[in-house]
mmCIF file of C-alpha atoms and ligand atoms in Angstrom:
data_model
loop_
_atom_site.group_PDB
_atom_site.id
_atom_site.type_symbol
_atom_site.label_atom_id
_atom_site.label_comp_id
_atom_site.label_asym_id
_atom_site.label_seq_id
_atom_site.Cartn_x
_atom_site.Cartn_y
_atom_site.Cartn_z
ATOM 1 C CA MET A 1 63.105 196.042 -167.117
ATOM 2 C CA THR A 2 65.429 194.646 -164.451
ATOM 3 C CA GLU A 3 64.890 191.020 -163.537
ATOM 4 C CA LEU A 4 63.754 190.719 -159.963
ATOM 5 C CA GLU A 5 64.872 188.185 -157.391
ATOM 6 C CA LEU A 6 62.527 186.414 -155.042
ATOM 7 C CA LYS A 7 61.980 188.851 -152.213
ATOM 8 C CA ASP A 8 58.896 190.316 -150.568
ATOM 9 C CA GLU A 9 59.241 193.615 -152.373
ATOM 10 C CA ALA A 10 59.583 191.947 -155.758
ATOM 11 C CA LEU A 11 56.607 189.688 -155.058
ATOM 12 C CA LYS A 12 54.473 192.741 -154.268
ATOM 13 C CA GLN A 13 55.485 194.359 -157.571
ATOM 14 C CA LEU A 14 54.780 191.111 -159.405
ATOM 15 C CA VAL A 15 51.345 190.714 -157.805
ATOM 16 C CA ASP A 16 50.457 194.344 -158.582
ATOM 17 C CA ALA A 17 51.442 193.954 -162.246
ATOM 18 C CA PHE A 18 49.719 190.568 -162.581
ATOM 19 C CA TYR A 19 46.379 191.735 -161.174
ATOM 20 C CA ALA A 20 46.488 194.894 -163.291
ATOM 21 C CA ARG A 21 46.542 192.529 -166.282
ATOM 22 C CA VAL A 22 43.915 190.247 -164.803
ATOM 23 C CA ARG A 23 41.569 193.207 -164.260
ATOM 24 C CA ALA A 24 42.031 194.313 -167.858
ATOM 25 C CA ASP A 25 41.439 190.802 -169.247
ATOM 26 C CA ALA A 26 38.102 190.416 -171.027
ATOM 27 C CA ASP A 27 37.376 186.994 -169.489
ATOM 28 C CA LEU A 28 38.978 187.147 -166.037
ATOM 29 C CA GLY A 29 38.510 190.857 -165.320
ATOM 30 C CA PRO A 30 34.759 190.911 -164.621
ATOM 31 C CA ILE A 31 34.966 188.072 -162.067
ATOM 32 C CA PHE A 32 37.657 189.830 -160.037
ATOM 33 C CA ASN A 33 36.185 193.292 -160.426
ATOM 34 C CA ASP A 34 32.800 192.048 -159.191
ATOM 35 C CA ALA A 35 34.286 190.088 -156.263
ATOM 36 C CA ILE A 36 36.826 192.548 -154.914
ATOM 37 C CA ASP A 37 35.917 195.901 -153.396
ATOM 38 C CA ASP A 38 39.175 196.810 -151.710
ATOM 39 C CA TRP A 39 41.963 196.278 -154.253
ATOM 40 C CA PRO A 40 44.871 197.564 -152.108
ATOM 41 C CA GLU A 41 43.844 195.081 -149.391
ATOM 42 C CA HIS A 42 43.495 192.226 -151.913
ATOM 43 C CA LEU A 43 46.933 192.974 -153.384
ATOM 44 C CA GLU A 44 48.483 192.970 -149.886
ATOM 45 C CA LYS A 45 46.810 189.614 -149.202
ATOM 46 C CA LEU A 46 48.097 188.105 -152.443
ATOM 47 C CA ALA A 47 51.617 189.421 -151.829
ATOM 48 C CA ALA A 48 51.458 187.789 -148.372
ATOM 49 C CA PHE A 49 50.203 184.559 -150.014
ATOM 50 C CA TRP A 50 53.123 184.426 -152.455
ATOM 51 C CA SER A 51 55.558 185.347 -149.698
ATOM 52 C CA SER A 52 54.279 182.376 -147.682
ATOM 53 C CA VAL A 53 54.411 180.041 -150.681
ATOM 54 C CA MET A 54 57.858 181.030 -152.015
ATOM 55 C CA LEU A 55 59.682 182.320 -148.931
ATOM 56 C CA ALA A 56 57.917 180.288 -146.206
ATOM 57 C CA SER A 57 57.232 183.576 -144.403
ATOM 58 C CA GLY A 58 53.924 182.441 -142.876
ATOM 59 C CA ARG A 59 52.467 185.861 -143.680
ATOM 60 C CA TYR A 60 49.303 184.518 -145.315
ATOM 61 C CA LYS A 61 46.628 183.035 -143.101
ATOM 62 C CA GLY A 62 43.714 182.304 -145.346
ATOM 63 C CA GLN A 63 41.751 179.596 -147.047
ATOM 64 C CA PRO A 64 41.992 179.752 -150.819
ATOM 65 C CA VAL A 65 39.651 176.822 -151.475
ATOM 66 C CA PRO A 66 36.483 178.300 -149.909
ATOM 67 C CA ALA A 67 37.393 181.703 -151.389
ATOM 68 C CA HIS A 68 37.227 180.163 -154.876
ATOM 69 C CA LEU A 69 34.286 177.839 -154.194
ATOM 70 C CA LYS A 70 32.194 180.963 -153.591
ATOM 71 C CA HIS A 71 32.742 181.829 -157.239
ATOM 72 C CA SER A 72 32.528 178.365 -158.775
ATOM 73 C CA SER A 73 29.477 179.225 -160.867
ATOM 74 C CA ARG A 74 31.637 181.671 -162.852
ATOM 75 C CA ILE A 75 35.056 179.956 -162.866
ATOM 76 C CA THR A 76 35.797 177.398 -165.605
ATOM 77 C CA LEU A 77 38.771 175.180 -166.420
ATOM 78 C CA ALA A 78 39.484 177.362 -169.476
ATOM 79 C CA LEU A 79 39.737 180.405 -167.222
ATOM 80 C CA PHE A 80 42.423 178.640 -165.210
ATOM 81 C CA ASP A 81 44.441 178.238 -168.431
ATOM 82 C CA ARG A 82 44.019 181.963 -169.094
ATOM 83 C CA TRP A 83 45.085 182.813 -165.511
ATOM 84 C CA LEU A 84 48.169 180.592 -165.809
ATOM 85 C CA ALA A 85 49.088 182.021 -169.249
ATOM 86 C CA LEU A 86 48.978 185.561 -167.838
ATOM 87 C CA TRP A 87 50.995 184.467 -164.814
ATOM 88 C CA ASP A 88 53.635 182.889 -167.068
ATOM 89 C CA CYS A 89 53.925 186.066 -169.194
ATOM 90 C CA THR A 90 54.143 188.373 -166.195
ATOM 91 C CA THR A 91 56.686 186.265 -164.299
ATOM 92 C CA ASN A 92 58.821 185.817 -167.461
ATOM 93 C CA GLU A 93 58.849 189.546 -168.039
ATOM 94 C CA MET A 94 59.554 190.665 -164.491
ATOM 95 C CA MET A 95 61.502 187.991 -162.686
ATOM 96 C CA ALA A 96 64.936 186.411 -163.046
ATOM 97 C CA PRO A 97 64.619 183.113 -164.987
ATOM 98 C CA ASP A 98 65.004 180.771 -161.989
ATOM 99 C CA ALA A 99 62.506 182.753 -159.949
ATOM 100 C CA ALA A 100 60.042 182.854 -162.856
ATOM 101 C CA ALA A 101 60.290 179.087 -163.333
ATOM 102 C CA ALA A 102 59.741 178.424 -159.611
ATOM 103 C CA LEU A 103 56.734 180.789 -159.485
ATOM 104 C CA GLN A 104 55.217 179.149 -162.553
ATOM 105 C CA ALA A 105 55.651 175.633 -161.195
ATOM 106 C CA LYS A 106 54.035 176.602 -157.864
ATOM 107 C CA ALA A 107 51.102 178.359 -159.522
ATOM 108 C CA LYS A 108 50.475 175.340 -161.719
ATOM 109 C CA ARG A 109 50.372 173.005 -158.736
ATOM 110 C CA ILE A 110 48.119 175.302 -156.719
ATOM 111 C CA ALA A 111 45.819 175.727 -159.729
ATOM 112 C CA GLU A 112 45.558 171.945 -160.021
ATOM 113 C CA SER A 113 44.589 171.575 -156.392
ATOM 114 C CA LEU A 114 42.018 174.388 -156.660
ATOM 115 C CA GLN A 115 40.609 172.683 -159.753
ATOM 116 C CA LEU A 116 40.356 169.374 -157.901
ATOM 117 C CA ALA A 117 38.475 171.084 -155.082
ATOM 118 C CA MET A 118 36.177 173.016 -157.434
ATOM 119 C CA PHE A 119 35.393 170.634 -160.263
ATOM 120 C CA PHE A 120 36.079 167.103 -159.080
ATOM 121 C CA ARG A 121 34.476 166.888 -155.673
ATOM 122 C CA LEU A 122 32.777 163.576 -155.062
ATOM 123 C CA ASP A 123 30.738 164.680 -152.071
ATOM 124 C CA ARG A 124 28.123 166.766 -153.850
HETATM 125 C C1 HEM B 201 41.089 185.007 -154.239
HETATM 126 C C2 HEM B 201 39.410 184.263 -158.707
HETATM 127 C C3 HEM B 201 43.121 181.277 -159.634
HETATM 128 C C4 HEM B 201 45.053 182.465 -155.368
HETATM 129 C C5 HEM B 201 40.316 185.050 -155.375
HETATM 130 C C6 HEM B 201 39.069 185.788 -155.500
HETATM 131 C C7 HEM B 201 38.608 185.582 -156.760
HETATM 132 C C8 HEM B 201 39.550 184.706 -157.428
HETATM 133 C C9 HEM B 201 37.331 186.144 -157.383
HETATM 134 C C10 HEM B 201 38.415 186.642 -154.401
HETATM 135 C C11 HEM B 201 37.563 185.738 -153.534
HETATM 136 C C12 HEM B 201 36.676 186.554 -152.616
HETATM 137 O O1 HEM B 201 37.190 187.111 -151.639
HETATM 138 O O2 HEM B 201 35.461 186.632 -152.891
HETATM 139 C C13 HEM B 201 40.271 183.375 -159.341
HETATM 140 C C14 HEM B 201 40.088 182.889 -160.695
HETATM 141 C C15 HEM B 201 41.126 182.043 -160.953
HETATM 142 C C16 HEM B 201 41.965 182.013 -159.754
HETATM 143 C C17 HEM B 201 38.950 183.303 -161.625
HETATM 144 C C18 HEM B 201 41.446 181.232 -162.178
HETATM 145 C C19 HEM B 201 40.535 180.956 -163.109
HETATM 146 C C20 HEM B 201 43.988 181.353 -158.572
HETATM 147 C C21 HEM B 201 45.254 180.678 -158.486
HETATM 148 C C22 HEM B 201 45.793 181.027 -157.280
HETATM 149 C C23 HEM B 201 44.875 181.907 -156.610
HETATM 150 C C24 HEM B 201 45.825 179.743 -159.561
HETATM 151 C C25 HEM B 201 47.118 180.624 -156.662
HETATM 152 C C26 HEM B 201 48.172 180.205 -157.354
HETATM 153 C C27 HEM B 201 44.132 183.214 -154.671
HETATM 154 C C28 HEM B 201 44.274 183.618 -153.277
HETATM 155 C C29 HEM B 201 43.124 184.353 -152.953
HETATM 156 C C30 HEM B 201 42.309 184.381 -154.157
HETATM 157 C C31 HEM B 201 45.435 183.304 -152.343
HETATM 158 C C32 HEM B 201 42.781 184.985 -151.595
HETATM 159 C C33 HEM B 201 41.936 184.007 -150.789
HETATM 160 C C34 HEM B 201 41.598 184.585 -149.422
HETATM 161 O O3 HEM B 201 40.641 185.375 -149.339
HETATM 162 O O4 HEM B 201 42.325 184.275 -148.457
HETATM 163 N N1 HEM B 201 40.579 184.402 -156.562
HETATM 164 N N2 HEM B 201 41.403 182.830 -158.805
HETATM 165 N N3 HEM B 201 43.786 182.089 -157.420
HETATM 166 N N4 HEM B 201 42.944 183.693 -155.160
HETATM 167 FE FE1 HEM B 201 42.169 183.257 -156.976
#
């Protein structure tokens, strides 16, 4: 497989491949498959998210924290490790090494801030 550079088109391909794996994963799959009705729309949203994060495109206008808080009864810290492991595999396989490393570092930081919001809130 050719190694992709960081561009919108490549990010869309990456997101599509990643969520195909997520949906097939025994632990993560059911959560996503229950939550998401319109997969093409979700994949567009996630491609826009990564485009905003990596390319500062401003294409994503959403609120990831409340989106995940809705599902906090089903999401565990161990599932975050699984998510990140799948992300690392997919980015290593599809992206050029520098791009893969940058995508992995970003995901790790975002995962940490989602975890803080979900599991370590002091106000409840
Ligand atoms: C949305 C699950 C980790 C980024 C969602 C949704 C689910 C989900 C179920 C759909 C929410 C809804 O509309 O009802 C999970 C699980 C994770 C995880 C189980 C790990 C255990 C992450 C990480 C990132 C991320 C690490 C970013 C690096 C997003 C974004 C959305 C989303 C951007 C769209 C939010 C919106 O509607 O604007 N996630 N997620 N997720 N997730 Fe995750």
